[in-house]
Short mmCIF file of C-alpha atoms and ligand atoms in Angstrom, two decimals:
data_model
loop_
_atom_site.label_atom_id
_atom_site.label_comp_id
_atom_site.label_asym_id
_atom_site.label_seq_id
_atom_site.Cartn_x
_atom_site.Cartn_y
_atom_site.Cartn_z
CA MET A 1 49.06 -47.22 75.82
CA GLU A 2 50.95 -47.17 72.58
CA THR A 3 48.01 -45.71 70.73
CA ASN A 4 47.88 -42.93 73.28
CA THR A 5 51.54 -42.12 72.72
CA ILE A 6 50.99 -41.95 69.00
CA ASP A 7 47.96 -39.79 69.54
CA ASN A 8 49.86 -37.44 71.82
CA LYS A 9 52.70 -37.25 69.38
CA SER A 10 50.45 -36.39 66.50
CA ILE A 11 48.66 -33.77 68.59
CA ASP A 12 52.04 -32.27 69.51
CA GLU A 13 53.08 -32.19 65.89
CA GLU A 14 49.82 -30.59 64.95
CA LYS A 15 50.36 -27.98 67.67
CA GLN A 16 53.88 -27.30 66.49
CA GLY A 17 52.60 -27.02 62.93
CA ASP A 18 50.02 -24.59 64.17
CA VAL A 19 52.64 -22.50 65.95
CA PHE A 20 54.77 -22.55 62.81
CA PHE A 21 51.80 -21.42 60.71
CA GLN A 22 51.07 -18.65 63.23
CA GLU A 23 54.69 -17.48 63.11
CA GLN A 24 54.69 -17.46 59.33
CA LEU A 25 51.47 -15.49 59.36
CA ALA A 26 52.79 -13.02 61.92
CA ASN A 27 55.78 -12.36 59.64
CA LYS A 28 53.59 -11.96 56.58
CA ALA A 29 51.12 -9.71 58.37
CA ALA A 30 53.66 -7.52 60.18
CA ASN A 31 52.79 -3.82 59.78
CA LYS A 32 50.04 -4.64 57.35
CA HIS A 33 46.66 -2.97 57.16
CA PHE A 34 43.23 -3.94 55.96
CA TYR A 35 40.44 -1.71 54.75
CA ILE A 36 36.85 -2.98 54.79
CA GLU A 37 33.58 -1.70 53.32
CA SER A 38 30.23 -3.22 54.30
CA TYR A 39 26.98 -3.18 52.36
CA GLY A 40 23.51 -4.56 53.05
CA CYS A 41 21.95 -5.20 56.41
CA ALA A 42 23.28 -4.76 59.94
CA MET A 43 24.27 -8.44 59.96
CA ASN A 44 26.95 -7.60 57.43
CA PHE A 45 28.26 -4.67 59.48
CA SER A 46 28.37 -6.94 62.48
CA ASP A 47 30.16 -9.65 60.47
CA SER A 48 32.80 -7.15 59.35
CA GLU A 49 33.61 -6.65 63.06
CA ILE A 50 34.12 -10.40 63.40
CA VAL A 51 36.36 -10.32 60.32
CA ALA A 52 38.31 -7.42 61.87
CA SER A 53 38.85 -9.53 64.98
CA ILE A 54 40.08 -12.56 62.99
CA LEU A 55 42.42 -10.39 60.91
CA GLY A 56 43.59 -8.57 64.05
CA GLU A 57 44.65 -11.89 65.61
CA MET A 58 46.70 -12.42 62.49
CA GLY A 59 48.42 -9.05 62.87
CA TYR A 60 46.45 -6.92 60.40
CA ALA A 61 45.38 -3.51 61.73
CA PRO A 62 42.31 -1.68 60.38
CA THR A 63 42.72 1.50 58.34
CA LYS A 64 40.18 3.95 56.96
CA GLU A 65 42.49 4.81 54.04
CA MET A 66 41.91 2.47 51.14
CA ASP A 67 45.08 3.62 49.32
CA GLN A 68 47.23 2.77 52.31
CA SER A 69 45.90 -0.71 52.88
CA ASP A 70 47.48 -4.02 51.90
CA LEU A 71 44.17 -5.84 51.86
CA ILE A 72 40.89 -4.36 50.61
CA LEU A 73 37.75 -6.23 51.62
CA ILE A 74 34.17 -5.69 50.55
CA ASN A 75 31.35 -7.30 52.51
CA THR A 76 28.63 -7.70 49.91
CA CYS A 77 24.83 -7.87 49.76
CA SER A 78 22.65 -9.73 47.25
CA ILE A 79 19.21 -8.69 48.44
CA ARG A 80 18.33 -6.64 45.33
CA GLU A 81 19.93 -6.16 41.95
CA LYS A 82 20.88 -2.61 42.86
CA ALA A 83 22.90 -3.85 45.86
CA GLU A 84 24.94 -6.07 43.57
CA ASP A 85 25.48 -3.22 41.07
CA THR A 86 26.94 -1.07 43.85
CA VAL A 87 29.47 -3.77 44.65
CA ARG A 88 30.52 -4.07 41.00
CA LYS A 89 31.14 -0.31 40.88
CA ARG A 90 33.27 -0.47 44.00
CA LEU A 91 35.33 -3.33 42.53
CA ARG A 92 36.23 -1.11 39.59
CA ILE A 93 37.52 1.53 42.03
CA PHE A 94 39.57 -1.12 43.88
CA ASP A 95 41.02 -2.15 40.53
CA LYS A 96 42.49 1.33 40.14
CA VAL A 97 44.06 1.18 43.61
CA LYS A 98 45.53 -2.20 42.78
CA LYS A 99 47.04 -0.92 39.54
CA LYS A 100 48.67 1.98 41.40
CA LYS A 101 49.91 -0.29 44.16
CA PRO A 102 50.54 -3.81 42.86
CA GLY A 103 50.50 -6.42 45.60
CA THR A 104 47.37 -4.99 47.22
CA LEU A 105 44.98 -7.88 47.80
CA VAL A 106 41.24 -7.67 47.19
CA GLY A 107 38.70 -9.97 48.85
CA VAL A 108 34.96 -10.35 48.35
CA LEU A 109 33.08 -11.38 51.51
CA GLY A 110 29.44 -11.87 52.40
CA CYS A 111 26.24 -12.66 50.57
CA MET A 112 27.42 -12.31 46.95
CA ALA A 113 30.24 -14.78 47.55
CA GLU A 114 28.33 -18.01 47.04
CA ARG A 115 26.29 -16.76 44.11
CA LEU A 116 29.09 -15.22 42.12
CA LYS A 117 32.21 -17.03 43.30
CA HIS A 118 33.31 -18.24 39.86
CA LYS A 119 32.51 -14.99 38.16
CA PHE A 120 34.57 -13.07 40.72
CA LEU A 121 37.61 -15.28 40.48
CA GLU A 122 37.54 -15.87 36.73
CA GLN A 123 36.08 -12.73 35.14
CA GLU A 124 37.02 -10.10 37.66
CA LYS A 125 40.72 -10.86 37.66
CA LEU A 126 41.43 -8.42 40.46
CA VAL A 127 39.69 -10.49 43.13
CA ASP A 128 42.17 -12.58 45.14
CA MET A 129 39.76 -14.31 47.50
CA VAL A 130 36.05 -14.98 47.86
CA VAL A 131 34.83 -15.86 51.35
CA GLY A 132 31.25 -16.64 52.38
CA PRO A 133 29.56 -15.59 55.66
CA ASP A 134 30.27 -18.86 57.48
CA ALA A 135 33.90 -19.18 56.39
CA TYR A 136 35.60 -16.17 58.00
CA ARG A 137 37.73 -18.38 60.23
CA SER A 138 39.57 -19.51 57.10
CA LEU A 139 40.62 -15.93 56.29
CA PRO A 140 44.14 -16.20 57.79
CA GLN A 141 44.87 -19.20 55.60
CA LEU A 142 43.32 -17.63 52.49
CA VAL A 143 45.09 -14.31 53.02
CA SER A 144 48.38 -16.11 53.56
CA GLU A 145 47.93 -18.08 50.33
CA ALA A 146 46.92 -14.94 48.45
CA ILE A 147 50.16 -13.24 49.58
CA ASP A 148 51.94 -16.17 47.93
CA GLY A 149 49.95 -15.58 44.75
CA ASP A 150 47.28 -18.27 45.09
CA LYS A 151 43.68 -17.24 44.72
CA GLY A 152 41.40 -18.64 47.42
CA LEU A 153 37.78 -19.57 47.84
CA ASN A 154 35.69 -20.74 50.79
CA VAL A 155 31.95 -20.31 50.57
CA LEU A 156 30.95 -23.36 52.59
CA LEU A 157 27.85 -22.77 54.68
CA SER A 158 27.71 -24.25 58.15
CA ARG A 159 24.97 -25.58 60.42
CA GLU A 160 26.92 -24.70 63.57
CA GLU A 161 29.07 -21.61 63.05
CA THR A 162 27.96 -18.66 65.23
CA TYR A 163 31.41 -17.10 65.92
CA ALA A 164 30.28 -17.16 69.57
CA ASP A 165 33.84 -17.13 70.93
CA ILE A 166 35.07 -14.26 68.75
CA SER A 167 35.18 -10.85 70.35
CA PRO A 168 34.29 -8.39 67.56
CA VAL A 169 36.58 -5.42 66.91
CA ARG A 170 34.26 -2.41 66.73
CA LEU A 171 34.70 -0.55 63.44
CA ASN A 172 33.62 3.06 62.78
CA SER A 173 32.20 2.96 66.27
CA ASN A 174 30.65 5.91 68.09
CA GLY A 175 31.56 4.13 71.35
CA VAL A 176 27.92 4.27 72.44
CA THR A 177 25.82 1.90 70.30
CA ALA A 178 26.76 -1.56 69.01
CA PHE A 179 25.29 -4.54 67.20
CA ILE A 180 25.37 -8.07 68.62
CA SER A 181 24.59 -11.01 66.33
CA ILE A 182 22.48 -13.50 68.27
CA MET A 183 21.79 -15.92 65.44
CA ARG A 184 22.73 -16.60 61.83
CA GLY A 185 20.97 -17.78 58.69
CA CYS A 186 17.24 -18.11 58.08
CA ASN A 187 14.91 -21.11 57.90
CA ASN A 188 12.07 -19.25 56.26
CA MET A 189 11.67 -19.52 52.56
CA CYS A 190 10.06 -16.25 51.58
CA SER A 191 9.78 -16.76 47.85
CA PHE A 192 11.36 -13.41 46.91
CA CYS A 193 14.35 -13.70 49.23
CA ILE A 194 17.94 -14.73 48.57
CA VAL A 195 19.07 -14.76 52.23
CA PRO A 196 18.41 -18.47 52.96
CA PHE A 197 20.67 -19.27 50.00
CA THR A 198 23.45 -16.86 50.91
CA ARG A 199 23.48 -17.41 54.67
CA GLY A 200 22.18 -20.93 55.10
CA ARG A 201 20.29 -22.57 57.93
CA GLU A 202 19.22 -20.75 61.04
CA ARG A 203 21.26 -21.30 64.20
CA SER A 204 21.11 -19.57 67.59
CA ARG A 205 24.18 -18.43 69.45
CA GLU A 206 24.97 -19.62 72.95
CA PRO A 207 23.15 -17.09 75.21
CA PHE A 208 25.86 -16.66 77.85
CA SER A 209 28.32 -15.55 75.16
CA ILE A 210 25.76 -12.91 74.11
CA VAL A 211 25.35 -11.68 77.70
CA ALA A 212 29.15 -11.64 78.10
CA GLU A 213 29.56 -9.56 74.93
CA ALA A 214 26.87 -7.08 76.04
CA THR A 215 28.41 -6.83 79.53
CA GLU A 216 31.84 -6.12 78.07
CA LEU A 217 30.36 -3.43 75.85
CA PHE A 218 28.64 -1.84 78.85
CA ASN A 219 31.89 -1.92 80.85
CA ASN A 220 33.61 -0.19 77.94
CA GLY A 221 31.13 2.68 77.98
CA TYR A 222 28.58 1.48 75.43
CA ARG A 223 24.99 2.20 76.39
CA GLU A 224 22.91 0.54 73.66
CA VAL A 225 23.00 -2.88 72.03
CA THR A 226 20.91 -4.10 69.11
CA LEU A 227 20.36 -7.86 69.09
CA LEU A 228 20.50 -9.00 65.48
CA GLY A 229 19.04 -11.86 63.50
CA GLN A 230 16.93 -12.32 60.36
CA ASN A 231 14.12 -13.59 62.57
CA VAL A 232 14.96 -12.89 66.23
CA ASP A 233 11.64 -14.28 67.48
CA SER A 234 12.65 -17.78 66.48
CA PHE A 235 15.80 -17.58 68.61
CA LEU A 236 15.95 -20.85 70.50
CA TRP A 237 19.00 -22.23 72.21
CA LYS A 238 19.06 -25.67 73.70
CA HIS A 239 21.64 -26.72 76.27
CA PRO A 240 23.39 -29.73 74.71
CA GLU A 241 23.26 -31.79 77.92
CA THR A 242 20.40 -30.57 80.10
CA GLU A 243 18.15 -29.79 77.12
CA GLU A 244 17.21 -26.58 78.96
CA THR A 245 16.08 -23.92 76.47
CA VAL A 246 16.35 -20.14 76.17
CA ASN A 247 13.90 -18.36 73.87
CA PHE A 248 14.07 -14.78 72.58
CA ALA A 249 12.00 -13.22 75.38
CA GLN A 250 14.21 -14.94 77.96
CA LEU A 251 17.39 -13.87 76.17
CA MET A 252 16.20 -10.28 76.04
CA GLU A 253 15.47 -10.38 79.77
CA MET A 254 18.97 -11.71 80.47
CA VAL A 255 20.49 -8.80 78.52
CA ALA A 256 18.12 -6.23 80.05
CA LYS A 257 19.21 -7.28 83.53
CA ILE A 258 22.88 -6.45 82.87
CA HIS A 259 22.29 -2.81 83.81
CA PRO A 260 19.29 -0.45 83.71
CA ASP A 261 21.46 2.06 81.78
CA LEU A 262 22.06 -0.38 78.93
CA ARG A 263 19.41 0.09 76.26
CA ILE A 264 18.25 -2.92 74.29
CA ARG A 265 16.98 -2.92 70.70
CA PHE A 266 16.43 -5.87 68.39
CA SER A 267 15.83 -6.58 64.73
CA THR A 268 14.16 -8.20 62.80
CA SER A 269 10.87 -9.55 64.13
CA HIS A 270 8.84 -11.91 61.98
CA PRO A 271 5.04 -11.51 62.18
CA LYS A 272 4.52 -15.27 62.28
CA ASP A 273 6.85 -15.76 65.27
CA ILE A 274 6.59 -12.69 67.51
CA THR A 275 4.90 -13.74 70.75
CA ASP A 276 3.02 -11.80 73.41
CA GLU A 277 5.73 -12.98 75.81
CA VAL A 278 8.24 -10.84 73.87
CA VAL A 279 5.99 -7.78 74.11
CA HIS A 280 5.30 -8.39 77.83
CA THR A 281 9.07 -8.58 78.42
CA MET A 282 9.46 -5.25 76.59
CA ALA A 283 6.79 -3.75 78.83
CA LYS A 284 8.50 -5.08 81.97
CA TYR A 285 11.90 -3.47 81.37
CA GLU A 286 12.28 0.26 80.90
CA ASN A 287 15.63 -0.25 79.17
CA ILE A 288 14.13 -2.37 76.36
CA CYS A 289 13.15 0.20 73.74
CA ASN A 290 9.50 0.51 72.70
CA TYR A 291 10.13 -0.20 69.06
CA ILE A 292 9.45 -3.24 66.87
CA HIS A 293 10.52 -3.66 63.27
CA LEU A 294 7.78 -5.97 61.97
CA PRO A 295 8.05 -6.22 58.17
CA VAL A 296 4.72 -6.92 56.48
CA GLN A 297 5.95 -7.00 52.81
CA SER A 298 2.37 -6.80 51.46
CA GLY A 299 -1.08 -6.06 52.87
CA ASN A 300 -2.83 -8.61 50.69
CA SER A 301 -3.38 -12.22 51.75
CA ARG A 302 -3.08 -13.72 48.26
CA ILE A 303 0.25 -11.97 47.66
CA LEU A 304 1.47 -12.92 51.15
CA LYS A 305 0.72 -16.54 50.25
CA LEU A 306 2.68 -16.26 46.99
CA MET A 307 5.49 -14.66 48.98
CA ASN A 308 5.39 -17.67 51.32
CA ARG A 309 5.33 -15.41 54.36
CA THR A 310 3.11 -18.00 56.15
CA TYR A 311 0.74 -15.40 57.64
CA ASP A 312 -2.20 -13.57 56.12
CA ARG A 313 -3.45 -10.03 56.56
CA GLU A 314 -5.78 -11.00 59.43
CA TRP A 315 -2.94 -12.65 61.34
CA TYR A 316 -0.74 -9.60 60.87
CA GLU A 317 -3.51 -7.24 62.01
CA GLU A 318 -4.08 -9.36 65.10
CA ARG A 319 -0.35 -9.20 65.97
CA VAL A 320 -0.32 -5.40 65.56
CA LYS A 321 -3.44 -5.03 67.75
CA SER A 322 -1.89 -7.24 70.40
CA ILE A 323 1.33 -5.18 70.44
CA TYR A 324 -0.55 -1.88 70.81
CA ASN A 325 -2.75 -3.49 73.44
CA ILE A 326 0.11 -4.78 75.62
CA LEU A 327 2.43 -1.85 74.96
CA PRO A 328 0.34 1.16 73.84
CA ASP A 329 3.44 3.37 73.63
CA CYS A 330 5.20 1.19 71.04
CA ALA A 331 6.39 2.32 67.62
CA ILE A 332 6.15 -0.25 64.83
CA SER A 333 8.02 -0.04 61.53
CA SER A 334 7.90 -2.21 58.43
CA ASP A 335 9.39 -3.35 55.14
CA MET A 336 7.21 -3.26 52.05
CA ILE A 337 7.64 -4.63 48.52
CA SER A 338 5.66 -3.17 45.61
CA GLY A 339 4.90 -4.98 42.36
CA PHE A 340 5.47 -8.58 43.41
CA CYS A 341 4.55 -11.13 40.71
CA THR A 342 0.88 -10.87 39.59
CA GLU A 343 0.04 -8.08 42.09
CA THR A 344 -3.13 -6.25 40.94
CA GLU A 345 -4.06 -2.61 41.60
CA GLU A 346 -6.60 -3.72 44.25
CA GLU A 347 -3.96 -5.83 45.98
CA HIS A 348 -1.60 -2.85 45.92
CA GLN A 349 -4.38 -0.82 47.60
CA ASP A 350 -4.30 -3.41 50.41
CA SER A 351 -0.63 -2.59 50.98
CA LEU A 352 -1.54 1.08 51.30
CA SER A 353 -4.36 0.35 53.71
CA ILE A 354 -2.24 -1.83 55.99
CA ILE A 355 0.25 1.05 56.35
CA GLU A 356 -2.63 3.10 57.71
CA PHE A 357 -3.95 0.26 59.84
CA ALA A 358 -0.60 -0.43 61.50
CA ASN A 359 0.21 3.28 61.71
CA TYR A 360 3.91 2.62 61.10
CA SER A 361 6.37 5.16 62.44
CA MET A 362 8.52 4.47 59.36
CA SER A 363 9.13 1.85 56.66
CA TYR A 364 11.83 0.59 54.35
CA MET A 365 10.16 0.41 50.95
CA PHE A 366 11.31 -1.37 47.79
CA PHE A 367 10.04 -2.46 44.40
CA TYR A 368 10.32 -6.16 43.70
CA SER A 369 13.65 -7.24 42.25
CA GLU A 370 13.82 -10.84 41.04
CA ARG A 371 16.71 -12.78 42.55
CA PRO A 372 18.11 -15.74 40.61
CA GLY A 373 17.54 -19.12 42.29
CA THR A 374 14.74 -18.00 44.63
CA LEU A 375 11.37 -19.76 44.71
CA ALA A 376 9.67 -16.78 43.05
CA ALA A 377 12.24 -16.73 40.24
CA LYS A 378 11.58 -20.41 39.60
CA LYS A 379 7.81 -20.41 39.98
CA TYR A 380 6.39 -17.03 39.00
CA GLU A 381 6.82 -14.65 36.14
CA ASP A 382 8.18 -11.22 37.12
CA ASP A 383 5.26 -9.72 35.21
CA ILE A 384 4.69 -6.25 36.67
CA PRO A 385 6.31 -3.64 34.41
CA LEU A 386 9.07 -1.62 36.08
CA ALA A 387 7.15 1.63 35.57
CA VAL A 388 4.14 0.17 37.44
CA LYS A 389 6.31 -1.20 40.26
CA LYS A 390 7.89 2.24 40.62
CA ARG A 391 4.59 4.11 40.53
CA ARG A 392 3.15 1.84 43.22
CA LEU A 393 6.32 2.30 45.27
CA THR A 394 5.97 6.08 45.01
CA GLU A 395 2.40 5.82 46.29
CA ILE A 396 3.59 3.69 49.20
CA ILE A 397 6.42 6.11 50.01
CA ASN A 398 4.13 9.15 49.82
CA LEU A 399 1.62 7.59 52.19
CA GLN A 400 4.28 6.45 54.66
CA THR A 401 5.96 9.88 54.55
CA ALA A 402 2.65 11.55 55.39
CA ILE A 403 2.03 9.13 58.27
CA SER A 404 5.58 9.52 59.61
CA LEU A 405 5.14 13.31 59.51
CA LYS A 406 1.86 13.01 61.43
CA HIS A 407 3.61 10.84 64.04
CA ASN A 408 6.30 13.45 64.48
CA GLU A 409 3.96 16.45 64.52
CA ASN A 410 1.92 14.76 67.24
CA ILE A 411 4.88 14.54 69.57
CA VAL A 412 6.18 18.11 69.20
CA GLY A 413 6.10 19.48 72.75
CA ASN A 414 6.71 16.05 74.35
CA THR A 415 9.87 15.28 76.32
CA TYR A 416 11.85 12.05 75.80
CA LYS A 417 14.80 10.31 77.33
CA VAL A 418 17.48 10.37 74.63
CA LEU A 419 20.80 8.56 74.53
CA ILE A 420 23.46 10.94 73.15
CA GLU A 421 25.27 9.16 70.31
CA GLY A 422 27.66 11.97 69.31
CA ASN A 423 27.73 15.00 67.06
CA SER A 424 24.88 15.45 64.61
CA LYS A 425 25.60 14.87 60.95
CA LYS A 426 25.25 18.50 59.97
CA SER A 427 26.75 20.47 62.84
CA ASP A 428 29.39 20.03 65.53
CA LEU A 429 27.32 22.38 67.67
CA ASP A 430 24.55 19.76 67.84
CA PHE A 431 24.23 16.32 69.37
CA LYS A 432 22.24 13.50 67.86
CA GLY A 433 20.45 10.69 69.65
CA ARG A 434 17.38 8.47 69.57
CA THR A 435 14.17 8.21 71.50
CA THR A 436 12.88 4.88 72.75
CA HIS A 437 10.81 4.80 69.51
CA ASN A 438 14.02 4.84 67.44
CA LYS A 439 13.40 8.37 66.23
CA LEU A 440 16.44 10.43 65.44
CA VAL A 441 16.62 13.76 67.31
CA ASN A 442 19.11 16.58 66.77
CA PHE A 443 19.54 19.07 69.60
CA ASN A 444 21.88 21.83 70.77
CA LYS A 445 24.85 20.75 72.86
CA LYS A 446 24.78 21.81 76.48
CA GLU A 447 27.56 22.20 79.02
CA GLY A 448 28.02 19.09 81.16
CA TYR A 449 26.60 16.58 78.66
CA LYS A 450 28.55 14.14 76.54
CA ALA A 451 28.12 11.17 74.19
CA GLY A 452 27.07 7.99 76.00
CA GLU A 453 24.92 9.87 78.51
CA TYR A 454 21.17 10.09 78.75
CA CYS A 455 19.38 13.42 78.74
CA MET A 456 15.81 14.64 78.60
CA VAL A 457 15.01 16.32 75.28
CA LYS A 458 11.92 18.37 74.54
CA ILE A 459 10.84 18.09 70.90
CA THR A 460 10.52 21.54 69.34
CA SER A 461 10.00 20.87 65.61
CA CYS A 462 10.14 18.08 63.04
CA THR A 463 10.23 16.85 59.47
CA SER A 464 8.88 13.44 58.38
CA ALA A 465 12.31 11.89 59.03
CA THR A 466 13.88 13.74 61.98
CA LEU A 467 13.06 15.60 65.13
CA ARG A 468 14.62 18.77 66.50
CA GLY A 469 14.71 19.35 70.23
CA GLU A 470 16.42 20.95 73.23
CA ILE A 471 17.84 19.53 76.43
CA VAL A 472 15.56 20.32 79.38
N1 SAH B 1 14.44 -11.05 57.68
C1 SAH B 1 13.77 -9.87 57.35
C2 SAH B 1 14.16 -9.28 56.03
C3 SAH B 1 15.54 -9.18 55.60
S1 SAH B 1 15.81 -8.57 53.99
C4 SAH B 1 12.27 -10.17 57.28
O1 SAH B 1 11.88 -11.29 57.08
O2 SAH B 1 11.49 -9.26 57.37
C5 SAH B 1 15.27 -6.90 54.14
C6 SAH B 1 14.12 -6.52 53.26
O3 SAH B 1 14.52 -6.52 51.90
C7 SAH B 1 12.94 -7.47 53.27
O4 SAH B 1 12.12 -7.30 54.38
C8 SAH B 1 12.24 -7.12 51.99
O5 SAH B 1 11.30 -6.08 52.17
C9 SAH B 1 13.37 -6.64 51.09
N2 SAH B 1 13.63 -7.62 50.03
C10 SAH B 1 14.08 -8.87 50.16
N3 SAH B 1 14.15 -9.48 48.96
C11 SAH B 1 13.72 -8.58 48.04
C12 SAH B 1 13.55 -8.61 46.63
N4 SAH B 1 13.81 -9.69 45.94
N5 SAH B 1 13.09 -7.48 46.03
C13 SAH B 1 12.80 -6.37 46.75
N6 SAH B 1 12.95 -6.29 48.06
C14 SAH B 1 13.39 -7.38 48.72
FE1 SF4 B 2 14.38 -13.50 53.78
FE2 SF4 B 2 12.05 -14.24 54.73
FE3 SF4 B 2 14.28 -15.03 55.95
FE4 SF4 B 2 13.51 -12.48 56.06
S1 SF4 B 2 12.43 -14.22 56.93
S2 SF4 B 2 15.58 -13.25 55.64
S3 SF4 B 2 12.61 -12.16 54.07
S4 SF4 B 2 13.60 -15.61 53.90
FE1 F3S B 3 22.03 -8.38 52.06
FE2 F3S B 3 22.93 -10.62 53.02
FE3 F3S B 3 21.89 -8.83 54.62
S1 F3S B 3 21.81 -10.37 51.15
S2 F3S B 3 20.40 -7.81 53.36
S3 F3S B 3 23.72 -8.59 53.44
S4 F3S B 3 21.77 -11.02 54.84
#
């Protein structure tokens, strides 16, 4: 009895302390603005929307004007050296803003946080806080301390954090398409990749919170959601009590059933984990787009083994055949790395030939960039000269560009259902949108049509990267 009283008292005190902290924060954050830039993959853009929600609770409103903000945040990427260089350049710009307006706080978020935490806080004097991808809930505390002049750091990775209960604040939104994070981290150990180190262990988000987020988006006028994870095919949620499970195909079905007018996309699929069940589910629902991003990285089995991708060329080819077999009208895209450690000219030729085999609609293509701390950095020499890596990359890009162009030329004259996303980049007289195959189409506006609506677009011309069409 007595223990209970003590317990209750301490809980009450904690609550009061919490209220006091909230009040203090509200005072500190009154009329304050934050500005945020995001680099790297869609996960980072999605995370910035979680950050915006956490800061919003605190009282900070988003602004697009860096000079007018009280808190400048940069959500960073470590995937290649170039990504990190971009961040360093941006920090120099922020430094100038800070000099003009002392008191402006600068925070580094995301994947560079863990790797460069000390460097940021010690060498780059302008950085006031460094916060890793699993520690965004500590932002109110860190921001509050930074206002008082104390630099803050939290880069702890978590095995549980999925931010499932946080309702993201959509930033730079077109009001039509949105990302939903369905899982975090990655359990694969591809030898070239820094992500398992920057984002930690894989964990799946509670599926009903995903369906609730998608439903809310639909009710607010959104018509397309992209389910995000580093390896969506290994999504697996287990009910803590009943042990009932939900896999990726089942999750996708739950989201597809929300409304036939809500389009579903997903990224990224891993060749070792994508199942026929996923492809059958895609075939069953018209609103799940016929598009799979299935990064191969290399077309050669020896290199794939060194990369620790855990599949070989034959396995990959079988997966591609199975996809085209179950869903003939599916577009597949890829990621490719040229010049990985010890790659020979013949092995590079295998990467070219798999592009032809898989007939990718498009690819993201990179030359290998050694990342400190990865398995490849520890075990293999980065022995392909930069000029060779770049020449091989150019060959890969040229081939993919030719194949993408062929894809597009083949569909001139076809008509597709397109979701209008808004004005095209180049002209306010044009709309832009995407086909089920994730191809960008620009087309003339027409009376009676607006963003967020579907229309039928006949393709009239193309380049390797975009389509031109007209509403029919
Ligand atoms: N989870 C995804 C990849 C995420 S990273 C997957 O497994 O496919 C996005 C892409 O960056 C990778 O597919 C890879 O092609 C590229 N990449 C990752 N590390 C790299 C490195 N060290 N050098 C060059 N490209 C790299
Ligand atoms: Fe990196 Fe491999 Fe995980 Fe993709 S699957 S994030 S490449 S470790
Ligand atoms: Fe970059 Fe991190 Fe994404 S390293 S690619 S932002 S997971």
